[in-house]
C-alpha positions as a printed Julia matrix, in Angstrom:
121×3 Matrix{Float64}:
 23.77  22.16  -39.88
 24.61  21.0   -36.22
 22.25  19.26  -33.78
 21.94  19.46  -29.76
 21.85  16.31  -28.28
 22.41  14.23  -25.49
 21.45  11.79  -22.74
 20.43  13.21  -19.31
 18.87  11.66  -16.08
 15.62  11.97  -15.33
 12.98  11.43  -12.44
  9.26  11.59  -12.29
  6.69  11.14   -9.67
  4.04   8.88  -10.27
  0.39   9.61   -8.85
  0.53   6.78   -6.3
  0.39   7.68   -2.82
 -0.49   5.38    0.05
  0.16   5.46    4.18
  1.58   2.75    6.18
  3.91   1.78    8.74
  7.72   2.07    7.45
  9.44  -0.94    7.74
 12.9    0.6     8.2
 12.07   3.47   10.89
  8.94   1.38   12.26
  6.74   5.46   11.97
  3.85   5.81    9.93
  4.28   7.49    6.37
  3.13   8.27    3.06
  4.0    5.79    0.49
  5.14   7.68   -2.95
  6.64   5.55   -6.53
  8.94   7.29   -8.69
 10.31   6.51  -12.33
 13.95   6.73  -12.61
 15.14   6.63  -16.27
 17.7    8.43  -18.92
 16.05  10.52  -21.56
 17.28  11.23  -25.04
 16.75  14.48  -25.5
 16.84  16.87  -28.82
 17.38  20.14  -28.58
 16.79  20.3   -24.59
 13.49  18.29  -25.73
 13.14  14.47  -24.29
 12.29  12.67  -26.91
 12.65   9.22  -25.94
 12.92   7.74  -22.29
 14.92   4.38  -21.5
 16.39   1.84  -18.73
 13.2    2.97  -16.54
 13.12   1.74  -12.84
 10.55   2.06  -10.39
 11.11   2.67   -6.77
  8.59   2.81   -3.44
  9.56   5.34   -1.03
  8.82   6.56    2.44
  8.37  10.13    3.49
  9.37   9.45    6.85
 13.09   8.83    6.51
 13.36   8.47    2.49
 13.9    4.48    2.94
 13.21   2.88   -0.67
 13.09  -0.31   -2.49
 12.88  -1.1    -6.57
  9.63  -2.55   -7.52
  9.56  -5.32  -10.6
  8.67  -3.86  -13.38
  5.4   -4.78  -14.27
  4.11  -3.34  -11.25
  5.89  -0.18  -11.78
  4.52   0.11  -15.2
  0.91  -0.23  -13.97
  1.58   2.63  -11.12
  2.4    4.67  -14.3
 -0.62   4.13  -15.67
 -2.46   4.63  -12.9
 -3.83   1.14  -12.27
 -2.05   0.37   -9.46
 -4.22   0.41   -6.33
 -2.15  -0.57   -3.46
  1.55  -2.33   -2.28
  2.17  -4.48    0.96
  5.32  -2.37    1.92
  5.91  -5.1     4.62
  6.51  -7.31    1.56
  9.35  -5.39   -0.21
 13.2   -5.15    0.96
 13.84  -1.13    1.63
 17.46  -0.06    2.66
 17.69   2.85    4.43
 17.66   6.04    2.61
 18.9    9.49    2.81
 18.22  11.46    5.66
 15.25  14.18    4.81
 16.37  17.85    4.8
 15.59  19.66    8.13
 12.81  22.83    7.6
 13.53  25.83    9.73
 11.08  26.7    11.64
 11.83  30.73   11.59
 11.87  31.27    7.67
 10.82  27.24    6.2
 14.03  27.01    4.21
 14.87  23.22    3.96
 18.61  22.7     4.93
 21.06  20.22    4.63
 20.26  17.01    7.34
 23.75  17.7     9.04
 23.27  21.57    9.46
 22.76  22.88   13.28
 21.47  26.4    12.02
 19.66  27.86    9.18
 21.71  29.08    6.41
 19.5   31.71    5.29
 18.03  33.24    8.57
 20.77  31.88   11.32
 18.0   30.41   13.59
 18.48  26.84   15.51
 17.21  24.29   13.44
């Protein structure tokens, strides 16, 4: 008898979503919380989730900052009704893709041209 096992990444979105003015890019944007954690899983299965961390991030330019964990925990539960993103320390975060406009494929930040169609992006 052999068992599959392992210990992969994982990511979910919570349901949060708020708007506000980014503190890093100074636009306004949507406000999203995500779980970042390792899962144990069994037989391609997660079973058990660990080292979880929360993070608020912008839309706008993907900025994002960790949130303590007890506030993170009640955004998973859904009790968490809204954060003071003036209040937290974002760093700058990675560049959004760019959509092209001919054929909506969403390309790599640093591309000049769509990869799939060819058109400007």
């Amino acid at each position: 008898m052999f068992f599959i096992m392992g210990v992969t990444p994982g990511r979910k979105q919570l349901p949060f979503s708020q708007q506000g003015i980014c503190p890093v890019c100074g636009r306004m944007a949507r406000f999203e919380i995500r779980m970042d954690c390792y899962c144990l899983t069994l037989f391609f299965l997660p079973v058990f989730r660990f080292r979880k961390r929360y993070f608020l991030t912008s839309t706008c330019c993907g900025a994002a900052c960790e949130l303590p964990a007890g506030l993170g925990k009640a955004a998973e539960r859904g009790e968490a009704d809204s954060i003071d993103p003036l209040a937290m320390h974002f760093t700058a975060g990675t560049p959004q893709p760019k959509r092209c406009p001919a054929c909506g494929f969403e390309a790599d930040p640093s591309f000049q041209f769509c990869p799939k169609c060819g058109a400007r992006l």
